[in-house]
XYZ file of N, CA, C and O in Angstrom:
816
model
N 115.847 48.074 108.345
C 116.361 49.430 108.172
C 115.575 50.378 109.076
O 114.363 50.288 109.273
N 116.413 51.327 109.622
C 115.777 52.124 110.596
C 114.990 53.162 110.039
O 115.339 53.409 108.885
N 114.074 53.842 110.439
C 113.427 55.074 109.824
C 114.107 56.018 110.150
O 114.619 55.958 111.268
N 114.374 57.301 109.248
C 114.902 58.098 109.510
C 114.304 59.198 110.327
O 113.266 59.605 109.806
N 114.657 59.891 111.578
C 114.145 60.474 112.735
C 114.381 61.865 112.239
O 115.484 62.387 112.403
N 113.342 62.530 111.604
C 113.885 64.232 111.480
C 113.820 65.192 112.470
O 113.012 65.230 113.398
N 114.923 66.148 112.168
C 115.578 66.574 113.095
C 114.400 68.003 113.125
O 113.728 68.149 112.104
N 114.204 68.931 114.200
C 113.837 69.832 114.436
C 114.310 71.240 115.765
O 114.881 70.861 116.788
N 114.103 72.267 115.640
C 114.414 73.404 116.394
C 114.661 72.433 117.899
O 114.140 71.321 117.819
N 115.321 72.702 119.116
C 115.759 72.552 120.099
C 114.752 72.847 120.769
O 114.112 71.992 121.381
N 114.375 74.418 120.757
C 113.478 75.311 121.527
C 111.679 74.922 120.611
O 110.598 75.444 120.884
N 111.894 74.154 119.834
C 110.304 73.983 119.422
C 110.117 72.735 120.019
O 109.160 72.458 120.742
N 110.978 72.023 119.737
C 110.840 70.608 121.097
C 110.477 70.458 122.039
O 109.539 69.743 122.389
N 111.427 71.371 122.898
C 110.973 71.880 124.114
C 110.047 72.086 124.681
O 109.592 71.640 125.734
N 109.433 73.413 123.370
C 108.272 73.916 124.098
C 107.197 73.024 123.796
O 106.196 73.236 124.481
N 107.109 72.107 122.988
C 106.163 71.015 122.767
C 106.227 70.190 123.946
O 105.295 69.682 124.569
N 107.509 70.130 124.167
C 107.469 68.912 125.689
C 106.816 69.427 127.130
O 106.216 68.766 127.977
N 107.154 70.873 127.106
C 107.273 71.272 128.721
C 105.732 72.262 128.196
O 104.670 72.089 128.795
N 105.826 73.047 127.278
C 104.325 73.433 127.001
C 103.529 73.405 127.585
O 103.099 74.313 128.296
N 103.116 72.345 127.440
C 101.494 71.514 128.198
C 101.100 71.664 130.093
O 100.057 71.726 130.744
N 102.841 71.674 130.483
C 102.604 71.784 132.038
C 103.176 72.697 132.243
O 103.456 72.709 133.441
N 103.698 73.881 131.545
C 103.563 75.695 132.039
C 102.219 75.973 131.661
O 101.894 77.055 132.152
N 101.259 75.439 130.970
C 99.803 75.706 130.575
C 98.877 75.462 131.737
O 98.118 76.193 132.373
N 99.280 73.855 131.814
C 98.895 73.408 133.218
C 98.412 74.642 134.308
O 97.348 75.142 134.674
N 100.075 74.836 134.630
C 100.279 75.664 135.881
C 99.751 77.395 135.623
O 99.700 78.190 136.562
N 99.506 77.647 134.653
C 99.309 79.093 134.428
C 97.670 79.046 134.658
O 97.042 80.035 135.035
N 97.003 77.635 134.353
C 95.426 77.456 134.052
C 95.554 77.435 135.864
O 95.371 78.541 136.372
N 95.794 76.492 136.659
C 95.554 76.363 137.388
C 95.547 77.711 138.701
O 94.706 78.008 139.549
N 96.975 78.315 138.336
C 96.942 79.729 139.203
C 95.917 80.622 139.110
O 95.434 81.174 140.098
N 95.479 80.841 137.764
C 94.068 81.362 137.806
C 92.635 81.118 138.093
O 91.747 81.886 138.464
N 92.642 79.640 137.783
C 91.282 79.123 138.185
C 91.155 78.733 139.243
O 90.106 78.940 139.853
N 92.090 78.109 139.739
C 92.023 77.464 141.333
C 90.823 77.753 142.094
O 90.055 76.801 142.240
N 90.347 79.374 142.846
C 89.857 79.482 143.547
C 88.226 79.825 143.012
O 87.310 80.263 143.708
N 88.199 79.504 141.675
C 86.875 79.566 140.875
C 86.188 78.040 140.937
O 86.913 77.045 140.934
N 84.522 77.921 141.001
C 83.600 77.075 140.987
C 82.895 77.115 139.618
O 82.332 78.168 139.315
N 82.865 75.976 138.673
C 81.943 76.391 137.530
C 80.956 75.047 137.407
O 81.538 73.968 137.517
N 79.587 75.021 137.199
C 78.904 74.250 136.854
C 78.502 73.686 135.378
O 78.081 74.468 134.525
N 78.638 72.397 135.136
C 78.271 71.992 133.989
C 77.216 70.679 134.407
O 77.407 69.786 135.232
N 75.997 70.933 133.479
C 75.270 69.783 134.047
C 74.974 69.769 135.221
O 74.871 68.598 135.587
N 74.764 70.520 136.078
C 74.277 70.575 137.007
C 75.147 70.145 138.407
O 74.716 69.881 139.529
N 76.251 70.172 138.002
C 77.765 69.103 138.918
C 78.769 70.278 138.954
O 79.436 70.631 137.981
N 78.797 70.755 139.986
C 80.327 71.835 140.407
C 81.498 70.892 140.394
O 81.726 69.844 140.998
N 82.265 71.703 139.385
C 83.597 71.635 139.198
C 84.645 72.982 139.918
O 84.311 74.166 139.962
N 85.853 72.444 140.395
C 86.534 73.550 140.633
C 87.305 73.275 139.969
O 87.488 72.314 139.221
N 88.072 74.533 140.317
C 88.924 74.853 139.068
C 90.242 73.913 138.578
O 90.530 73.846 137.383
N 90.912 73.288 139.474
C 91.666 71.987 139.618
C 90.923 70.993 138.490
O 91.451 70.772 137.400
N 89.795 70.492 138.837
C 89.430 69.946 137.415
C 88.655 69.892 136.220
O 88.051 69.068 135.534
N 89.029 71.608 136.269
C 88.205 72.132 134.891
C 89.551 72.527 133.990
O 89.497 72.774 132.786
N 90.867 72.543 134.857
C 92.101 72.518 134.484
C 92.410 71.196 134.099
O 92.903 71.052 132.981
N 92.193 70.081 134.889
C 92.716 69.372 134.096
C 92.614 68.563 133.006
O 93.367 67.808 132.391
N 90.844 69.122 132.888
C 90.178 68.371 131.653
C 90.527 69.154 129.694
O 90.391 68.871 128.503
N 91.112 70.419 130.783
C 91.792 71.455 129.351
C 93.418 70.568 129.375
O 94.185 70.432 128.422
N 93.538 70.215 130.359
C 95.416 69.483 130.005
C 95.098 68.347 129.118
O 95.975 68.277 128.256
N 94.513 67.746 129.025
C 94.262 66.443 128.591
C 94.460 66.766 127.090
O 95.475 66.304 126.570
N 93.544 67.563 126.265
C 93.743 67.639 124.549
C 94.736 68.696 124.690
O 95.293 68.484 123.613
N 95.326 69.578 125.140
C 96.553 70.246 125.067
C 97.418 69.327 124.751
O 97.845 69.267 123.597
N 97.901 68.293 125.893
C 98.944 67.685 125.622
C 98.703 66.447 124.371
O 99.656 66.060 123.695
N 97.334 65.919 124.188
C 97.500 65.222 123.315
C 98.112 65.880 122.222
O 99.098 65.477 121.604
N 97.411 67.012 122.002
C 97.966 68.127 120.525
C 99.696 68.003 120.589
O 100.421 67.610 119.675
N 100.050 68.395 121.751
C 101.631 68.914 121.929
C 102.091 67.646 121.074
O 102.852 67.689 120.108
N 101.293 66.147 121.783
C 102.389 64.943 121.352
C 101.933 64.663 120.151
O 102.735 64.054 119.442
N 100.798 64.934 119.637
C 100.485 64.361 118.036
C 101.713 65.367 116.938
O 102.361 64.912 115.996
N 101.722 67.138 117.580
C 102.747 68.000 116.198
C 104.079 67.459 116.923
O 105.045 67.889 116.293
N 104.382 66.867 117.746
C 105.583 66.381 118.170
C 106.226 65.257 117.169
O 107.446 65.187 117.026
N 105.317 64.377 116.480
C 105.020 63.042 116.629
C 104.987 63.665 114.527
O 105.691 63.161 113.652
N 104.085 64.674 114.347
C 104.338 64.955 113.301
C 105.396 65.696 112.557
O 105.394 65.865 111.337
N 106.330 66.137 113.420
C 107.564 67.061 113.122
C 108.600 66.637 113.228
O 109.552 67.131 112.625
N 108.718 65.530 114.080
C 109.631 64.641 113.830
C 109.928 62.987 113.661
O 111.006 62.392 113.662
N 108.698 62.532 113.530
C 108.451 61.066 112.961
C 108.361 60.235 113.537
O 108.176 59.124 113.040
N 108.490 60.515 115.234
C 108.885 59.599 115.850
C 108.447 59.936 117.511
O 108.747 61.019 118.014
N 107.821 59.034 118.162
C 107.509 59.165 119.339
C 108.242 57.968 120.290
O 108.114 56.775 120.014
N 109.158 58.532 121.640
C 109.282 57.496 122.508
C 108.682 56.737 123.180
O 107.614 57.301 123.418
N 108.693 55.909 123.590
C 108.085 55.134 124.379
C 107.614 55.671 125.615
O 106.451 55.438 125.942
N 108.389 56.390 126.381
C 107.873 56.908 127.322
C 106.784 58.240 127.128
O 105.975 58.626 127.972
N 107.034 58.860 125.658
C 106.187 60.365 125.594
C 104.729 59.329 125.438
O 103.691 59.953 125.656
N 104.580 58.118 125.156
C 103.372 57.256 124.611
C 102.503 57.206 125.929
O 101.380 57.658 126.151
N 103.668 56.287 126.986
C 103.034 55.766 127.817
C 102.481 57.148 128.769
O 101.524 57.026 129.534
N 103.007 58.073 128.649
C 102.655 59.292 129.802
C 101.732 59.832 128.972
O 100.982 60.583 129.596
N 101.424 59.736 127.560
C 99.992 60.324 127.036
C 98.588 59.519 127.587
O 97.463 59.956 127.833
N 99.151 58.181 127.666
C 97.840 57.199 127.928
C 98.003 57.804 129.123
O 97.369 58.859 129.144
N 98.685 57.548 130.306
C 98.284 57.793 131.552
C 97.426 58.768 132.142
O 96.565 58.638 133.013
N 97.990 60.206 131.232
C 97.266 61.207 131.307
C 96.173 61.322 130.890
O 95.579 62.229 131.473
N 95.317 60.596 129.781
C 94.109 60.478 129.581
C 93.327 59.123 130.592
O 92.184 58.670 130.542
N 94.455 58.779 131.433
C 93.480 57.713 132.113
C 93.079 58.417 133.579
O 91.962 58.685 134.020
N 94.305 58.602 134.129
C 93.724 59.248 135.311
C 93.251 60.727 135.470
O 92.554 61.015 136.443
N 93.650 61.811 134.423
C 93.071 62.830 134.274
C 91.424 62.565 133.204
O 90.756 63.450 132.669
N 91.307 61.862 133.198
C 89.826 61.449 132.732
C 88.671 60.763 133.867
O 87.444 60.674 133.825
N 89.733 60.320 134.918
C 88.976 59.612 135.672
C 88.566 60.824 136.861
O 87.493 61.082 137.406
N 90.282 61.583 137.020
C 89.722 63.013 138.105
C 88.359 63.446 137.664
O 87.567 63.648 138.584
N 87.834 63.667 136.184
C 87.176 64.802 135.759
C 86.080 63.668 135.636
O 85.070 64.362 135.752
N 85.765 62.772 135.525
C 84.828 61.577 135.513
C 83.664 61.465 137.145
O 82.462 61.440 137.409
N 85.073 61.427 137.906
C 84.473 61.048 139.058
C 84.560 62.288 139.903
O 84.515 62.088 141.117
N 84.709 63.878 139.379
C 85.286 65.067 139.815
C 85.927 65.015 141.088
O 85.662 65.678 142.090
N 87.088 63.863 140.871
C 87.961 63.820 141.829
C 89.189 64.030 141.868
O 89.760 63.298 141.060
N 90.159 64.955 142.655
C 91.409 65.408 141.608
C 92.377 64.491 142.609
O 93.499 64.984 142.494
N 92.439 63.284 143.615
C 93.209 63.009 143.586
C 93.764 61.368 142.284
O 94.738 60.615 142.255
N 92.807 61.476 141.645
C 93.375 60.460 140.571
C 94.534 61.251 139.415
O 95.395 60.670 138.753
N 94.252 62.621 139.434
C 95.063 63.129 138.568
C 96.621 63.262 139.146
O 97.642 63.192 138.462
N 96.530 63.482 140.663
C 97.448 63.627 141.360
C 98.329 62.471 141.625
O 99.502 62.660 141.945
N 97.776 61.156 141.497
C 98.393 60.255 141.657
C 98.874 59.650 140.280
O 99.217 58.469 140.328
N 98.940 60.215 139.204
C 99.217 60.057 137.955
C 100.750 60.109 137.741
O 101.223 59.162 137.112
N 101.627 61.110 138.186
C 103.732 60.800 138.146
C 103.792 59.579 138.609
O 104.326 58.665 137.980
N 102.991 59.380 140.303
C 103.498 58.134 140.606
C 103.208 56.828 139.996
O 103.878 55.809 140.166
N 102.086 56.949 139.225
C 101.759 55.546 137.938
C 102.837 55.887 137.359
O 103.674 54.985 137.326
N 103.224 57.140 136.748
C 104.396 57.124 135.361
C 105.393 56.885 135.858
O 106.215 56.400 135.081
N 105.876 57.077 137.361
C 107.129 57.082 137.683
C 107.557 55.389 138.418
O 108.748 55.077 138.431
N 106.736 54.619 138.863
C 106.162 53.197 138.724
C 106.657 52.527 137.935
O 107.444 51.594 138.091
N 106.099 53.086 136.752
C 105.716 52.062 135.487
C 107.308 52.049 134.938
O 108.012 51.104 134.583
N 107.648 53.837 135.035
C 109.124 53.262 134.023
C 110.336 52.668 135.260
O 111.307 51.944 135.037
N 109.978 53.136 136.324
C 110.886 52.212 137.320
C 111.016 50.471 137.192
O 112.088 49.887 137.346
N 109.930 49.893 136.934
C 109.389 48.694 136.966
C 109.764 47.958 135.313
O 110.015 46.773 135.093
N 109.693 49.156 134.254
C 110.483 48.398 133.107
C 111.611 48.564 132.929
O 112.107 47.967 131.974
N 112.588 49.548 133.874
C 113.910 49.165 133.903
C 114.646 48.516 134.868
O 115.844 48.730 135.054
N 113.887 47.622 135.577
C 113.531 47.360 136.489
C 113.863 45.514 136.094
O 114.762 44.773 136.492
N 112.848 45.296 135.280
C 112.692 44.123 134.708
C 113.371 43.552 133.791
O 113.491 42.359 133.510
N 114.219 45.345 132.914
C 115.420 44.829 131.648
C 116.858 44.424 132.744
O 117.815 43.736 132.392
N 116.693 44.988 133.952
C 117.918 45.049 134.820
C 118.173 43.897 135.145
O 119.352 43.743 135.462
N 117.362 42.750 135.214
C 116.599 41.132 135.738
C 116.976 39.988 134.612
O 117.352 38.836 134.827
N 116.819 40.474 133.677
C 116.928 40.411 132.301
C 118.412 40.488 131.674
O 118.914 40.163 130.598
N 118.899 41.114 132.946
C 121.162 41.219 132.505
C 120.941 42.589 131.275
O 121.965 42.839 130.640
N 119.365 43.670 130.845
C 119.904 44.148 130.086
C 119.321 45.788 130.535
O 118.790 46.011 131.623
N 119.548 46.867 129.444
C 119.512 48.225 129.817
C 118.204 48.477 128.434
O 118.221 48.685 127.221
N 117.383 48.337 129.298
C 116.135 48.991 127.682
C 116.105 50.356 128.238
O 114.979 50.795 128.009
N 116.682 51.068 128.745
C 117.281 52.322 127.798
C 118.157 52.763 127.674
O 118.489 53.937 127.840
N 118.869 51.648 127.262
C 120.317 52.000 125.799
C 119.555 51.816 124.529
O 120.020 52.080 123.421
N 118.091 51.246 124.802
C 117.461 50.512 123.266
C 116.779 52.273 123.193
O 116.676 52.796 122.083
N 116.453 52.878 124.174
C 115.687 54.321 124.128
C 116.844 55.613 123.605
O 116.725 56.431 122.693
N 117.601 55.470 124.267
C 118.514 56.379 124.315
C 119.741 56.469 123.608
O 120.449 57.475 123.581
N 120.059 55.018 122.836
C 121.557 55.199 122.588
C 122.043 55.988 121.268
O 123.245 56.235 121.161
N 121.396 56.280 120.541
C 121.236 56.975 119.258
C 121.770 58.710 119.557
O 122.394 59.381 118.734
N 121.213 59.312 121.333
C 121.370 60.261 121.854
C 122.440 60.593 122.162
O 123.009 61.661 121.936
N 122.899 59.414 122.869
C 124.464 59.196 123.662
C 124.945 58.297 123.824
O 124.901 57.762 124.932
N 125.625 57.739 122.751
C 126.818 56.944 122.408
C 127.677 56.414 123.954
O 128.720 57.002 124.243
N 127.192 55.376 124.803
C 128.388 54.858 125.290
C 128.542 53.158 125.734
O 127.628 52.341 125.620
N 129.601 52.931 126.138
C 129.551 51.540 126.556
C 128.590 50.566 127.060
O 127.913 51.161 127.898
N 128.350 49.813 126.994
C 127.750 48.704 127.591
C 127.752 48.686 128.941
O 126.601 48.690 129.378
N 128.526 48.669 129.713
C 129.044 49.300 130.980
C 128.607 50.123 132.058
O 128.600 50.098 133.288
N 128.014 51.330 130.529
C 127.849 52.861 131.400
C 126.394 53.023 131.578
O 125.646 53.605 132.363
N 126.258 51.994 130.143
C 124.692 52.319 130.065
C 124.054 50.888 131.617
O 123.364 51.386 132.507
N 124.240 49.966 131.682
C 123.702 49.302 132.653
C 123.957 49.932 134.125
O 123.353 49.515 135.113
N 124.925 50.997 134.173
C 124.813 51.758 135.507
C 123.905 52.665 135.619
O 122.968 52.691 136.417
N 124.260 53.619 134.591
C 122.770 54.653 134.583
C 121.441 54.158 134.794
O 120.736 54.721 135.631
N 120.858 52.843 133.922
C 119.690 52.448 134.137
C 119.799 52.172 135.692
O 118.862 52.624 136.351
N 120.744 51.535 136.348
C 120.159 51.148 137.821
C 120.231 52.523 138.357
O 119.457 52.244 139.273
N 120.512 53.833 138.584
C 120.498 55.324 139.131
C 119.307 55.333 138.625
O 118.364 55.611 139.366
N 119.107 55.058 137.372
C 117.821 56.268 136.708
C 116.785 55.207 137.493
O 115.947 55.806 138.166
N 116.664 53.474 137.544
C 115.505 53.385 138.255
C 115.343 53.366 139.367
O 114.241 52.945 139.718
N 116.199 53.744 140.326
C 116.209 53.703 141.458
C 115.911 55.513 141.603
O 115.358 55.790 142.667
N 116.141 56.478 140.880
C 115.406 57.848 140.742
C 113.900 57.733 140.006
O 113.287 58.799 139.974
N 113.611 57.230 139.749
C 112.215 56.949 139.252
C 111.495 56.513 140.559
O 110.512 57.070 141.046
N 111.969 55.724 140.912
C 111.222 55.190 142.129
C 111.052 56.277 143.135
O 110.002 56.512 143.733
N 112.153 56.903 143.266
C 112.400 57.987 144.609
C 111.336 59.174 144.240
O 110.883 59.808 145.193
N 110.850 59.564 142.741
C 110.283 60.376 142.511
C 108.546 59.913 142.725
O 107.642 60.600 143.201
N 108.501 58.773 142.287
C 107.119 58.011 142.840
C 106.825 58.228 144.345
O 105.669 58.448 144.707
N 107.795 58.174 145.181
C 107.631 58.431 146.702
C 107.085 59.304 146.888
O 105.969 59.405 147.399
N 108.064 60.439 146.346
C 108.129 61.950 146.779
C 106.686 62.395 146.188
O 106.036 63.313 146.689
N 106.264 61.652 145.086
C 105.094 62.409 144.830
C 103.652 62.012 145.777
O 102.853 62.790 146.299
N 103.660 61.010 145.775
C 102.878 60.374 146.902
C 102.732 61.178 148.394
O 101.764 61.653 148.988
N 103.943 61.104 148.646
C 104.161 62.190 149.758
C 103.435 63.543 150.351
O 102.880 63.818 151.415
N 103.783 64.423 148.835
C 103.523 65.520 148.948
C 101.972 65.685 148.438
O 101.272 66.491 149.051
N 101.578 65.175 147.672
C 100.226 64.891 147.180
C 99.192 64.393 148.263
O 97.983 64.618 148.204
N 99.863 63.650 149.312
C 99.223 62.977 150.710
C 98.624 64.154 151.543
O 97.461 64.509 151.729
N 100.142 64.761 152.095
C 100.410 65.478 153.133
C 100.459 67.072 152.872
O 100.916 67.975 153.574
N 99.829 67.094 151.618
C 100.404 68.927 151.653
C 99.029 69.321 151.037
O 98.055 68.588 150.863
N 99.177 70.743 150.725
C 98.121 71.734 150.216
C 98.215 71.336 148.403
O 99.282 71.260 147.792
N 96.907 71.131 147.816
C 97.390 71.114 146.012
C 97.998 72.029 145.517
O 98.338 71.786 144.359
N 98.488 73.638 146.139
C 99.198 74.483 145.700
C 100.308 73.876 145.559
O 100.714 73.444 144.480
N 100.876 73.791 146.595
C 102.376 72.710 147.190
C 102.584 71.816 145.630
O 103.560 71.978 144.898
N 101.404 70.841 145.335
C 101.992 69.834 145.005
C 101.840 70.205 143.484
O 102.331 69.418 142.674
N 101.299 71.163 143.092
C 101.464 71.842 141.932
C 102.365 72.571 141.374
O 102.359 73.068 140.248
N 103.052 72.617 142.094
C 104.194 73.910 142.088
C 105.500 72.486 141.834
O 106.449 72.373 141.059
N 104.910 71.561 142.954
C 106.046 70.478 142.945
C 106.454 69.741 141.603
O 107.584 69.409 141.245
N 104.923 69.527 140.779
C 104.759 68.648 139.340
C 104.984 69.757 138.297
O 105.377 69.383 137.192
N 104.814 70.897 138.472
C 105.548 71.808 137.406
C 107.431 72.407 137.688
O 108.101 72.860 136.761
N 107.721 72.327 138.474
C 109.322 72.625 138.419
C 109.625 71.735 139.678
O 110.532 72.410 140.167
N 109.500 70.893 140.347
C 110.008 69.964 141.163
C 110.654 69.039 140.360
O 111.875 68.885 140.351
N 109.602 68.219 139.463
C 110.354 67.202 138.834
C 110.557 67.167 137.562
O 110.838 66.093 137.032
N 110.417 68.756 136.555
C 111.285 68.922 135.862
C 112.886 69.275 136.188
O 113.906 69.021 135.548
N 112.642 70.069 137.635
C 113.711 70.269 137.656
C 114.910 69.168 138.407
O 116.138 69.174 138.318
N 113.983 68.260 139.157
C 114.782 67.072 139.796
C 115.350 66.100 138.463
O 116.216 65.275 138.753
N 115.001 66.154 137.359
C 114.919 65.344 136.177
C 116.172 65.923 135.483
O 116.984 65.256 134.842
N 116.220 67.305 135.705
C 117.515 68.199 135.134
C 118.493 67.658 135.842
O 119.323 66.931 135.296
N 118.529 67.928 137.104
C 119.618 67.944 138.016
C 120.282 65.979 138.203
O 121.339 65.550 138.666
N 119.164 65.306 137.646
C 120.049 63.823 137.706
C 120.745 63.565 136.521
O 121.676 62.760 136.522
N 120.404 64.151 135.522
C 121.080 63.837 133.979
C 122.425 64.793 134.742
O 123.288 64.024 135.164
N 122.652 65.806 134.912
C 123.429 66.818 135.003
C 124.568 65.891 136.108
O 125.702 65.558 135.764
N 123.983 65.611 137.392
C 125.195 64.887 138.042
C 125.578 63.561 137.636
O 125.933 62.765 138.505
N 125.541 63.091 135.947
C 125.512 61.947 135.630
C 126.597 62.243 134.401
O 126.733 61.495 133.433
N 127.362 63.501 134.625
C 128.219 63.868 133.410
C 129.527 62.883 133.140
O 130.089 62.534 132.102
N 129.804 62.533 134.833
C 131.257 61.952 134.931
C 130.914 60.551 134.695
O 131.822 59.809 134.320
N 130.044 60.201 134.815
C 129.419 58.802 134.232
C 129.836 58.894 132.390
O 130.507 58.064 131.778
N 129.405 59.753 132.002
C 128.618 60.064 130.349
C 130.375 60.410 130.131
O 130.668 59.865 129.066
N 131.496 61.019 130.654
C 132.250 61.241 130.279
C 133.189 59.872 130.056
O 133.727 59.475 129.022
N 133.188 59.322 131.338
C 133.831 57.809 131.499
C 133.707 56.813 130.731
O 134.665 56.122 130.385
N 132.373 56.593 130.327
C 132.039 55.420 129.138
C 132.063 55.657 128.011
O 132.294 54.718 127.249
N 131.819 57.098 127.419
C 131.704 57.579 126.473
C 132.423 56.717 125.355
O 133.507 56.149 125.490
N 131.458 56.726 123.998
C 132.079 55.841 123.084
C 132.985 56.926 121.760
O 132.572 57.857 121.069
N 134.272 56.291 121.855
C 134.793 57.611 120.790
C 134.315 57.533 119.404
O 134.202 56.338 119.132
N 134.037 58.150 118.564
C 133.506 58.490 117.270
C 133.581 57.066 116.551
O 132.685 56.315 116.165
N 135.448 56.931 116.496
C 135.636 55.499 115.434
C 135.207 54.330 116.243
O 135.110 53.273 115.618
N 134.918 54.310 117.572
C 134.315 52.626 118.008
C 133.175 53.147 117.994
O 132.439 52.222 117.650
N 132.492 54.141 118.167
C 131.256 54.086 117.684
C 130.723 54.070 116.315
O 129.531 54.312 116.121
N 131.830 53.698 114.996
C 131.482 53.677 113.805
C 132.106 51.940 113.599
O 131.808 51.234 112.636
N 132.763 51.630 114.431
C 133.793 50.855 113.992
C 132.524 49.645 114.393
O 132.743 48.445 114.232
């Protein structure tokens, strides 16, 4: 028997999800061009920011986790990540481990849908289907778009994280790939419309 998943505000979700990296980005615009010493070891502000992201977001995902009963798989694996390589930036006061942190997350879930695809199956219809009801069909297409956009976002972050200024690539990890993340669900309607499962075969 399944546990029952309680339901909560839209906009408290939200701001639990996206929260943590408008915090991010608001810490970072201000501190950026500040030096602070602890222990005798200069920190700038890049990773005196990101050692405040780290229990922010754990908090966000623990009242997440307590408000509605239930954590995905992916909000899990992007908490560990974030305490691995944003522990290691602030460890070794080096910020490109934090920077290279989407492209571990964006990797990792490329590579497990990746492996259900290998497998003849869609592990996320096993994530998602509760959300959106559709065929067998629709869901093994989306997974090959969504991991083949996972991957493309691993590039892009690499990329810009390589070759650009950390302003750039800050600006990029706070509305780049929320908003690249919007815009692939969004051109994926006529997909979601096509397979769509009607009410009674989805009861039937």
């Amino acid at each position: 028997m399944m546990s029952e998943q309680k339901t909560i505000n839209p906009f408290v979700k939200m701001s639990l999800e996206l929260g943590p990296i408008v915090a991010f980005f608001i810490g970072y615009m201000r501190l950026k061009d500040e030096v602070f010493t602890f222990g005798g070891t200069e920190y700038d502000g890049f990773i005196v920011v990101t050692a405040s992201f780290i229990p922010v977001l754990l908090l966000s995902t623990a009242i997440l986790w307590w408000l509605t009963g239930t954590l995905s798989k992916m909000q899990i694996m992007t908490a560990i990540l974030v305490v691995v390589f944003g522990g290691l930036s602030v460890w070794f006061n080096d910020e490109r481990f934090f920077k290279m942190k989407p492209t571990m997350i964006y990797l990792l879930f490329a590579g497990i849908l990746g492996f259900g695809l290998m497998r003849g199956q869609s592990y996320l219809r096993a994530v998602m289907e509760d959300a959106m009801p559709m065929q067998p069909e629709g869901w093994m297409i989306l997974t090959k778009r969504l991991c083949g956009f996972f991957f493309a976002l691993a590039v892009a972050n690499e990329v810009i994280w390589r070759t650009m200024s950390t302003d750039v690539w800050v600006n990029f990890k706070t509305f780049g790939l929320t908003a690249a993340v919007f815009l692939f669900f969004l051109t994926q309607s006529k997909l979601f419309q096509t397979y769509a499962l009607e009410e009674n075969e989805d009861q039937g």
